[in-house]
Short mmCIF file of C-alpha atoms in Angstrom, two decimals:
data_model
loop_
_atom_site.label_atom_id
_atom_site.label_comp_id
_atom_site.label_asym_id
_atom_site.label_seq_id
_atom_site.Cartn_x
_atom_site.Cartn_y
_atom_site.Cartn_z
CA UNK A 1324 18.34 -8.96 13.14
CA UNK A 1325 16.36 -11.93 11.80
CA UNK A 1326 12.59 -12.17 11.88
CA UNK A 1327 9.77 -14.81 11.50
CA UNK A 1328 6.05 -14.16 11.02
CA UNK A 1329 3.27 -16.43 12.21
CA UNK A 1330 -0.29 -15.97 10.89
CA UNK A 1331 -3.09 -17.58 12.86
CA UNK A 1332 -6.53 -18.52 11.49
CA UNK A 1333 -8.46 -21.63 10.25
CA UNK A 1334 -9.94 -19.37 7.53
CA UNK A 1335 -6.47 -18.97 6.10
CA UNK A 1336 -5.77 -22.68 6.13
CA UNK A 1337 -9.18 -23.36 4.54
CA UNK A 1338 -8.42 -21.02 1.67
CA UNK A 1339 -11.29 -18.73 2.62
CA UNK A 1340 -9.01 -15.64 2.82
CA UNK A 1341 -5.56 -14.80 1.59
CA UNK A 1342 -2.77 -14.03 3.99
CA UNK A 1343 -1.53 -10.55 3.16
CA UNK A 1344 -0.21 -9.80 6.60
CA UNK A 1345 3.00 -11.77 6.22
CA UNK A 1346 3.95 -9.99 2.96
CA UNK A 1347 3.23 -6.55 4.56
CA UNK A 1348 5.29 -7.21 7.58
CA UNK A 1349 8.21 -8.66 5.71
CA UNK A 1350 8.26 -5.76 3.23
CA UNK A 1351 8.24 -3.13 6.11
CA UNK A 1352 11.02 -5.11 7.99
CA UNK A 1353 13.12 -5.30 4.82
CA UNK A 1354 13.12 -1.48 4.68
CA UNK A 1355 14.85 -1.52 8.02
CA UNK A 1356 17.32 -4.20 6.96
CA UNK A 1357 15.67 -6.91 8.94
CA UNK A 1358 15.57 -10.26 7.03
CA UNK A 1359 12.54 -12.51 7.42
CA UNK A 1360 13.68 -16.05 7.72
CA UNK A 1361 10.30 -17.84 7.76
CA UNK A 1362 6.56 -17.40 7.53
CA UNK A 1363 4.10 -19.98 9.04
CA UNK A 1364 0.32 -20.20 9.12
CA UNK A 1365 -1.21 -22.17 12.00
CA UNK A 1366 -4.70 -23.13 13.14
CA UNK A 1367 -6.69 -21.41 15.88
CA UNK A 1368 -5.33 -23.91 18.46
CA UNK A 1369 -3.21 -23.10 21.43
CA UNK A 1370 -0.83 -25.97 20.94
CA UNK A 1371 -0.23 -25.08 17.30
CA UNK A 1372 0.40 -21.45 18.20
CA UNK A 1373 2.79 -22.43 20.95
CA UNK A 1374 4.77 -24.87 18.87
CA UNK A 1375 5.09 -22.27 16.07
CA UNK A 1376 6.24 -19.61 18.49
CA UNK A 1377 8.88 -21.82 20.07
CA UNK A 1378 10.22 -22.82 16.64
CA UNK A 1379 10.30 -19.25 15.47
CA UNK A 1380 12.07 -17.97 18.54
CA UNK A 1381 14.72 -20.68 18.26
CA UNK A 1382 15.80 -19.11 14.93
CA UNK A 1383 14.76 -15.46 14.96
CA UNK A 1384 15.39 -12.39 17.11
CA UNK A 1385 11.98 -10.87 16.32
CA UNK A 1386 8.76 -12.83 15.94
CA UNK A 1387 5.38 -11.35 14.75
CA UNK A 1388 2.05 -13.08 15.32
CA UNK A 1389 -1.10 -11.88 13.64
CA UNK A 1390 -4.63 -13.02 14.32
CA UNK A 1391 -6.47 -14.71 17.16
CA UNK A 1392 -7.02 -11.57 19.29
CA UNK A 1393 -10.71 -11.29 19.03
CA UNK A 1394 -13.24 -11.55 21.91
CA UNK A 1395 -14.62 -15.02 21.15
CA UNK A 1396 -13.70 -18.44 22.60
CA UNK A 1397 -11.80 -19.52 19.37
CA UNK A 1398 -9.35 -16.55 19.77
CA UNK A 1399 -6.56 -18.12 21.69
CA UNK A 1400 -3.42 -16.08 20.93
CA UNK A 1401 -3.69 -13.92 23.95
CA UNK A 1402 -4.05 -16.74 26.46
CA UNK A 1403 -1.19 -18.78 24.75
CA UNK A 1404 1.17 -15.80 24.98
CA UNK A 1405 0.24 -15.16 28.55
CA UNK A 1406 1.02 -18.76 29.44
CA UNK A 1407 4.22 -18.79 27.49
CA UNK A 1408 5.59 -15.62 29.00
CA UNK A 1409 4.23 -16.54 32.46
CA UNK A 1410 2.12 -13.39 32.60
CA UNK A 1411 -1.38 -13.79 34.10
CA UNK A 1412 -4.20 -12.19 32.18
CA UNK A 1413 -5.35 -9.19 34.12
CA UNK A 1414 -7.88 -6.41 33.66
CA UNK A 1415 -6.27 -3.25 32.17
CA UNK A 1416 -8.21 -0.06 33.11
CA UNK A 1417 -6.33 1.96 30.45
CA UNK A 1418 -7.40 -0.39 27.62
CA UNK A 1419 -10.88 -0.48 28.92
CA UNK A 1420 -11.11 3.33 28.85
CA UNK A 1421 -9.90 3.14 25.21
CA UNK A 1422 -12.70 0.67 24.48
CA UNK A 1423 -15.23 3.02 26.00
CA UNK A 1424 -14.00 5.88 23.76
CA UNK A 1425 -14.43 3.66 20.70
CA UNK A 1426 -17.56 1.78 21.35
CA UNK A 1427 -19.88 3.95 23.52
CA UNK A 1428 -20.42 6.68 20.97
CA UNK A 1429 -21.42 4.12 18.34
CA UNK A 1430 -23.26 1.42 20.22
CA UNK A 1431 -24.17 2.95 23.56
CA UNK A 1432 -22.86 0.03 25.65
CA UNK A 1433 -19.89 -2.36 26.03
CA UNK A 1434 -21.04 -6.05 26.02
CA UNK A 1435 -19.32 -8.89 27.93
CA UNK A 1436 -17.30 -9.96 24.84
CA UNK A 1437 -15.91 -6.43 24.31
CA UNK A 1438 -14.93 -6.27 27.98
CA UNK A 1439 -12.68 -9.34 27.52
CA UNK A 1440 -10.55 -7.17 25.24
CA UNK A 1441 -9.27 -5.36 28.32
CA UNK A 1442 -7.85 -8.55 29.76
CA UNK A 1443 -4.16 -8.61 28.87
CA UNK A 1444 -0.99 -10.26 29.93
CA UNK A 1445 0.37 -8.49 32.91
CA UNK A 1446 3.69 -6.91 32.15
CA UNK A 1447 3.47 -6.81 28.34
CA UNK A 1448 3.75 -3.47 26.51
CA UNK A 1449 0.30 -2.73 25.20
CA UNK A 1450 0.02 -1.15 21.73
CA UNK A 1451 -3.00 0.99 21.30
CA UNK A 1452 -5.19 0.14 18.37
CA UNK A 1453 -7.09 3.19 17.06
CA UNK A 1454 -8.70 1.06 14.26
CA UNK A 1455 -10.33 -1.76 16.36
CA UNK A 1456 -10.85 -3.23 19.75
CA UNK A 1457 -7.91 -5.64 19.90
CA UNK A 1458 -4.73 -4.13 21.35
CA UNK A 1459 -1.43 -5.13 20.10
CA UNK A 1460 1.16 -6.61 22.46
CA UNK A 1461 4.94 -6.41 22.67
CA UNK A 1462 6.95 -8.85 24.71
CA UNK A 1463 10.70 -9.07 25.48
CA UNK A 1464 12.46 -12.08 26.81
CA UNK A 1465 16.11 -13.17 26.72
CA UNK A 1466 17.02 -10.47 24.28
CA UNK A 1467 14.29 -11.48 21.78
CA UNK A 1468 11.08 -9.53 20.80
CA UNK A 1469 7.61 -11.02 20.13
CA UNK A 1470 4.94 -8.81 18.72
CA UNK A 1471 1.30 -9.84 18.61
CA UNK A 1472 -1.00 -7.93 16.27
CA UNK A 1473 -4.70 -8.26 15.12
CA UNK A 1474 -5.38 -10.26 11.97
CA UNK A 1475 -7.44 -7.65 10.29
CA UNK A 1476 -5.11 -6.17 7.74
CA UNK A 1477 -5.99 -2.46 8.19
CA UNK A 1478 -5.65 -2.72 11.96
CA UNK A 1479 -2.39 -4.61 11.75
CA UNK A 1480 -0.93 -2.11 9.20
CA UNK A 1481 -1.98 0.88 11.43
CA UNK A 1482 -0.29 -0.72 14.46
CA UNK A 1483 2.91 -1.48 12.45
CA UNK A 1484 3.17 2.17 11.36
CA UNK A 1485 2.06 3.91 14.54
CA UNK A 1486 3.58 1.73 17.16
CA UNK A 1487 5.85 -1.19 16.09
CA UNK A 1488 8.16 0.34 13.58
CA UNK A 1489 8.95 3.46 15.77
CA UNK A 1490 9.65 1.19 18.66
CA UNK A 1491 11.94 -1.00 16.49
CA UNK A 1492 13.91 1.98 15.20
CA UNK A 1493 14.24 3.18 18.85
CA UNK A 1494 15.49 -0.07 20.29
CA UNK A 1495 17.47 -1.45 17.30
CA UNK A 1496 18.54 1.72 15.49
CA UNK A 1497 22.25 0.94 15.67
CA UNK A 1498 21.77 -2.41 13.79
CA UNK A 1499 19.40 -1.12 11.14
CA UNK A 1500 20.38 -0.05 7.67
CA UNK A 1501 19.92 3.34 5.99
CA UNK A 1502 18.59 3.82 2.46
CA UNK A 1503 17.86 6.27 -0.24
CA UNK A 1504 14.92 5.94 -2.63
CA UNK A 1505 14.69 6.83 -6.31
CA UNK A 1506 11.45 6.58 -8.26
CA UNK A 1507 12.00 5.72 -12.02
CA UNK A 1508 9.17 6.07 -14.43
CA UNK A 1509 8.16 4.67 -17.81
CA UNK A 1510 10.78 1.86 -18.11
CA UNK A 1511 10.30 -1.84 -17.36
CA UNK A 1512 12.13 -3.40 -14.49
CA UNK A 1513 14.21 -5.80 -16.73
CA UNK A 1514 15.28 -2.96 -18.96
CA UNK A 1515 16.28 -0.80 -16.08
CA UNK A 1516 18.23 -3.57 -14.45
CA UNK A 1517 20.23 -4.15 -17.67
CA UNK A 1518 21.01 -0.42 -17.84
CA UNK A 1519 22.18 -0.42 -14.19
CA UNK A 1520 24.30 -3.57 -14.41
CA UNK A 1521 27.65 -1.53 -14.55
CA UNK A 1522 26.52 0.46 -11.55
CA UNK A 1523 25.76 -2.69 -9.53
CA UNK A 1524 29.13 -4.22 -10.50
CA UNK A 1525 31.03 -1.27 -8.98
CA UNK A 1526 29.17 -1.09 -5.60
CA UNK A 1527 31.43 -1.23 -2.60
CA UNK A 1528 30.92 -3.94 0.05
CA UNK A 1529 27.94 -3.13 2.41
CA UNK A 1530 25.98 -1.17 -0.19
CA UNK A 1531 23.10 -2.93 -2.13
CA UNK A 1532 20.51 -2.09 -4.76
CA UNK A 1533 17.00 -3.41 -4.75
CA UNK A 1534 14.31 -3.11 -7.40
CA UNK A 1535 10.70 -2.54 -6.20
CA UNK A 1536 8.40 -2.44 -9.25
CA UNK A 1537 4.74 -1.30 -9.12
CA UNK A 1538 2.00 -0.24 -11.66
CA UNK A 1539 3.37 3.20 -12.27
CA UNK A 1540 7.13 3.10 -11.41
CA UNK A 1541 10.21 1.16 -10.38
CA UNK A 1542 11.52 2.19 -6.98
CA UNK A 1543 15.30 1.78 -6.58
CA UNK A 1544 16.33 1.32 -2.94
CA UNK A 1545 20.10 1.92 -2.30
CA UNK A 1546 20.96 0.58 1.13
CA UNK A 1547 24.02 0.80 3.31
CA UNK A 1548 24.95 -0.53 6.72
CA UNK A 1549 27.79 -0.24 9.24
CA UNK A 1550 31.05 0.99 7.78
CA UNK A 1551 29.37 1.48 4.39
CA UNK A 1552 27.04 4.21 5.55
CA UNK A 1553 29.75 6.77 4.55
CA UNK A 1554 29.37 5.56 0.92
CA UNK A 1555 25.53 5.87 0.68
CA UNK A 1556 25.25 9.42 -0.56
CA UNK A 1557 28.17 9.21 -3.05
CA UNK A 1558 26.77 6.04 -4.55
CA UNK A 1559 23.35 7.64 -4.83
CA UNK A 1560 24.92 10.44 -6.89
CA UNK A 1561 26.67 7.88 -9.13
CA UNK A 1562 23.32 6.07 -9.57
CA UNK A 1563 21.64 9.28 -10.65
CA UNK A 1564 24.20 9.69 -13.46
CA UNK A 1565 23.21 6.24 -14.84
CA UNK A 1566 19.56 7.50 -14.93
CA UNK A 1567 20.25 10.39 -17.19
CA UNK A 1568 17.53 10.68 -19.89
CA UNK A 1569 14.93 8.92 -17.75
CA UNK A 1570 12.24 10.53 -15.66
CA UNK A 1571 12.89 10.03 -11.97
CA UNK A 1572 12.40 11.46 -8.59
CA UNK A 1573 14.33 11.17 -5.27
CA UNK A 1574 13.12 10.66 -1.76
CA UNK A 1575 9.82 9.42 -0.12
CA UNK A 1576 7.34 10.34 -2.83
CA UNK A 1577 3.65 10.60 -2.18
CA UNK A 1578 1.52 8.35 -4.23
CA UNK A 1579 -0.13 9.65 -7.41
CA UNK A 1580 -3.53 9.88 -5.72
CA UNK A 1581 -1.95 11.76 -2.77
CA UNK A 1582 -0.30 14.15 -5.28
CA UNK A 1583 -3.67 14.71 -6.94
CA UNK A 1584 -5.29 15.50 -3.59
CA UNK A 1585 -2.57 17.94 -2.77
CA UNK A 1586 -2.69 19.74 -6.11
CA UNK A 1587 -6.33 20.03 -6.22
CA UNK A 1588 -6.97 21.20 -2.76
CA UNK A 1589 -4.12 23.64 -2.69
CA UNK A 1590 -5.20 25.24 -5.88
CA UNK A 1591 -8.98 25.19 -5.22
CA UNK A 1592 -9.79 22.93 -8.21
CA UNK A 1593 -12.40 20.27 -8.72
CA UNK A 1594 -12.25 16.95 -10.47
CA UNK A 1595 -14.48 14.28 -12.14
CA UNK A 1596 -13.77 10.90 -13.70
CA UNK A 1597 -15.16 8.95 -16.62
CA UNK A 1598 -14.14 5.32 -16.64
CA UNK A 1599 -14.82 2.40 -18.80
CA UNK A 1600 -12.11 -0.26 -18.66
CA UNK A 1601 -10.98 0.79 -15.05
CA UNK A 1602 -14.62 0.29 -13.82
CA UNK A 1603 -14.50 2.99 -11.20
CA UNK A 1604 -11.04 2.08 -9.81
CA UNK A 1605 -9.79 5.63 -10.14
CA UNK A 1606 -12.68 7.01 -8.22
CA UNK A 1607 -12.08 4.33 -5.58
CA UNK A 1608 -8.49 5.40 -5.19
CA UNK A 1609 -9.40 9.12 -5.01
CA UNK A 1610 -12.15 8.59 -2.42
CA UNK A 1611 -9.96 6.25 -0.44
CA UNK A 1612 -8.17 9.24 0.96
CA UNK A 1613 -9.82 11.41 3.64
CA UNK A 1614 -10.73 14.92 2.34
CA UNK A 1615 -11.63 13.85 -1.23
CA UNK A 1616 -14.94 15.49 -0.91
CA UNK A 1617 -13.09 18.88 -0.95
CA UNK A 1618 -12.34 18.51 -4.62
CA UNK A 1619 -13.72 15.38 -6.14
CA UNK A 1620 -17.29 15.88 -7.52
CA UNK A 1621 -18.05 12.55 -8.81
CA UNK A 1622 -17.38 9.76 -11.41
CA UNK A 1623 -19.30 8.06 -14.21
CA UNK A 1624 -18.57 4.39 -15.00
CA UNK A 1625 -19.57 4.30 -18.65
CA UNK A 1626 -19.07 0.72 -19.30
CA UNK A 1627 -21.54 0.49 -22.13
CA UNK A 1628 -21.59 2.63 -25.35
CA UNK A 1629 -25.10 3.68 -24.52
CA UNK A 1630 -24.02 5.36 -21.33
CA UNK A 1631 -21.10 6.92 -23.12
CA UNK A 1632 -23.61 8.48 -25.63
CA UNK A 1633 -26.51 9.29 -23.25
CA UNK A 1634 -24.64 10.52 -20.18
CA UNK A 1635 -21.24 11.74 -21.43
CA UNK A 1636 -22.40 12.93 -24.84
CA UNK A 1637 -19.94 10.82 -26.93
CA UNK A 1638 -20.70 10.96 -30.64
CA UNK A 1639 -22.50 7.91 -31.92
CA UNK A 1640 -20.76 8.39 -35.26
CA UNK A 1641 -17.30 8.39 -33.66
CA UNK A 1642 -18.19 5.25 -31.69
CA UNK A 1643 -19.23 3.63 -34.95
CA UNK A 1644 -16.10 4.83 -36.87
CA UNK A 1645 -13.37 4.52 -34.38
CA UNK A 1646 -14.71 2.22 -31.77
CA UNK A 1647 -15.01 2.71 -27.95
CA UNK A 1648 -11.20 2.24 -27.53
CA UNK A 1649 -10.10 5.25 -29.45
CA UNK A 1650 -8.56 8.76 -29.04
CA UNK A 1651 -11.79 10.69 -29.93
CA UNK A 1652 -13.94 8.59 -27.62
CA UNK A 1653 -11.51 8.98 -24.65
CA UNK A 1654 -11.32 12.79 -25.20
CA UNK A 1655 -15.09 13.13 -25.44
CA UNK A 1656 -15.62 11.11 -22.34
CA UNK A 1657 -13.27 13.47 -20.32
CA UNK A 1658 -14.94 16.43 -21.78
CA UNK A 1659 -18.41 15.04 -21.07
CA UNK A 1660 -17.45 14.40 -17.41
CA UNK A 1661 -16.41 17.96 -17.04
CA UNK A 1662 -19.74 19.17 -18.55
CA UNK A 1663 -21.90 16.81 -16.55
CA UNK A 1664 -20.31 17.62 -13.19
CA UNK A 1665 -19.10 21.15 -13.66
CA UNK A 1666 -15.63 20.07 -12.67
CA UNK A 1667 -12.52 22.07 -13.54
CA UNK A 1668 -10.68 18.89 -14.63
CA UNK A 1669 -11.63 15.37 -15.69
CA UNK A 1670 -9.73 12.25 -16.54
CA UNK A 1671 -11.05 9.27 -18.62
CA UNK A 1672 -10.10 5.69 -19.52
CA UNK A 1673 -11.38 3.39 -22.23
CA UNK A 1674 -9.69 0.14 -23.17
CA UNK A 1675 -9.59 -3.60 -23.35
CA UNK A 1676 -8.77 -4.90 -19.80
CA UNK A 1677 -9.05 -8.56 -20.84
CA UNK A 1678 -8.68 -11.45 -20.86
CA UNK A 1679 -10.98 -11.36 -23.93
CA UNK A 1680 -12.11 -8.68 -26.32
CA UNK A 1681 -8.73 -8.00 -28.07
CA UNK A 1682 -7.95 -7.99 -31.79
CA UNK A 1683 -4.74 -7.71 -33.77
CA UNK A 1684 -5.36 -4.03 -34.15
CA UNK A 1685 -6.37 -3.46 -30.54
CA UNK A 1686 -4.84 -6.32 -28.37
CA UNK A 1687 -5.74 -6.90 -24.71
CA UNK A 1688 -4.12 -4.13 -22.61
CA UNK A 1689 -4.77 -1.33 -25.21
CA UNK A 1690 -6.02 1.67 -23.26
CA UNK A 1691 -6.64 5.34 -24.25
CA UNK A 1692 -6.43 7.79 -21.29
CA UNK A 1693 -7.62 11.40 -21.70
CA UNK A 1694 -7.33 14.50 -19.56
CA UNK A 1695 -9.56 17.54 -20.01
CA UNK A 1696 -9.09 20.95 -18.36
CA UNK A 1697 -10.14 24.60 -18.73
CA UNK A 1698 -7.69 25.10 -21.71
CA UNK A 1699 -8.65 21.88 -23.47
CA UNK A 1700 -7.43 18.33 -23.31
CA UNK A 1701 -5.34 15.48 -24.75
CA UNK A 1702 -5.28 11.74 -24.95
CA UNK A 1703 -2.52 9.04 -25.01
CA UNK A 1704 -2.54 5.45 -26.03
CA UNK A 1705 -0.98 2.58 -23.91
CA UNK A 1706 -0.60 -1.12 -24.34
CA UNK A 1707 0.05 -2.61 -20.93
CA UNK A 1708 -0.23 -6.39 -20.54
CA UNK A 1709 -2.42 -9.41 -21.03
CA UNK A 1710 -3.48 -9.60 -17.34
CA UNK A 1711 -6.82 -7.98 -16.41
CA UNK A 1712 -5.97 -6.89 -12.88
CA UNK A 1713 -2.62 -5.53 -14.00
CA UNK A 1714 -4.23 -3.56 -16.81
CA UNK A 1715 -6.72 -1.95 -14.49
CA UNK A 1716 -4.02 -1.02 -11.96
CA UNK A 1717 -1.58 0.36 -14.56
CA UNK A 1718 -4.26 2.38 -16.39
CA UNK A 1719 -5.50 3.88 -13.13
CA UNK A 1720 -1.97 4.76 -12.07
CA UNK A 1721 -1.06 6.23 -15.43
CA UNK A 1722 -4.32 8.29 -15.53
CA UNK A 1723 -3.54 9.92 -12.19
CA UNK A 1724 0.05 10.60 -13.26
CA UNK A 1725 -1.10 12.25 -16.51
CA UNK A 1726 -3.60 14.26 -14.53
CA UNK A 1727 -0.91 15.48 -12.12
CA UNK A 1728 1.38 16.42 -14.94
CA UNK A 1729 -1.35 18.42 -16.82
CA UNK A 1730 -2.49 20.31 -13.66
CA UNK A 1731 1.08 21.16 -12.69
CA UNK A 1732 1.77 22.50 -16.16
CA UNK A 1733 -1.36 24.53 -16.17
CA UNK A 1734 -0.88 25.98 -12.69
CA UNK A 1735 2.76 26.75 -13.50
CA UNK A 1736 1.75 28.57 -16.73
CA UNK A 1737 -0.71 30.66 -14.85
#
């Protein structure tokens, strides 16, 4: 199958917001073996939407549209699709009842704009949106599929996972590929690719290898389709032999923060954070998952040395002697967070995120990460990159990984 993505919104064309929807959709489709041929962004204008849709359907089997499904007059996607598919807009009682469930408990009434969200093209498949008031829509015509989703990213992503991807697998399963995932840690993508060159050269037709790097790992996706499905597992085993000596895991692995949540809740443990260079990003990741209040007691963003001393109890003499970006300071930050909050475990970060502040001895990207627990603690030094956002992301991911490893070891020993 071939796909195209159309994002709709004047705010994207004006540069006021960044289109992340196209990237997300294309990535999810690629996991199913569906190639995205094109991505377009068009204005909130019926004619522009219509022209883009016609052009996309002339090339692709599957077309996604995101945006333009709100209740105001400038949201024209729904009407344009109704006209294109010759489906009149009609009141949908089921959708209205969903709106009542969502809106009434919070606002007490549904206004006239909200009511228009229950007007949908007659005959389309409605995709229930539990994250907002705009329903998704699924159209099929002449063997091709058109899917319309809200432009708000977290609503679009929910509908992709809850509605669209399961439907695609059900309808197109025979033409979709299968894949195995391996998660490889602590090796750069380029170095890993060089190591795996002999493996890639021996792959049989129909089997492919893709590299998916992130802050804390490189995912290897080994895919097979059609007659090559029989080779998938044997090639996976060969791949693992090429990874000997590296740390890796197989299968759909939970994220580091999900692993932390599982470890702490299952073992009845509590956690605190002390962050300098990551600026609260670790706490943000932790509290981004529901249920964090069961184990996360709190975090201290100790950006200044004064806060490190006054709140976390870091030694003024050590700050003077070793500097804020040092092993003793990182360890004292983690220990101080445990003491201040009463948590069983704490993790800390102190470093130079950049772009300024580096030196020959401590270049930009230098980060010390410490973990403290009931039996003591430890710290490790890393030098990540020259890019601020990347350093914050990689330090946060590595801190959660170190915390997981330490807690697993401690629980196993006990």
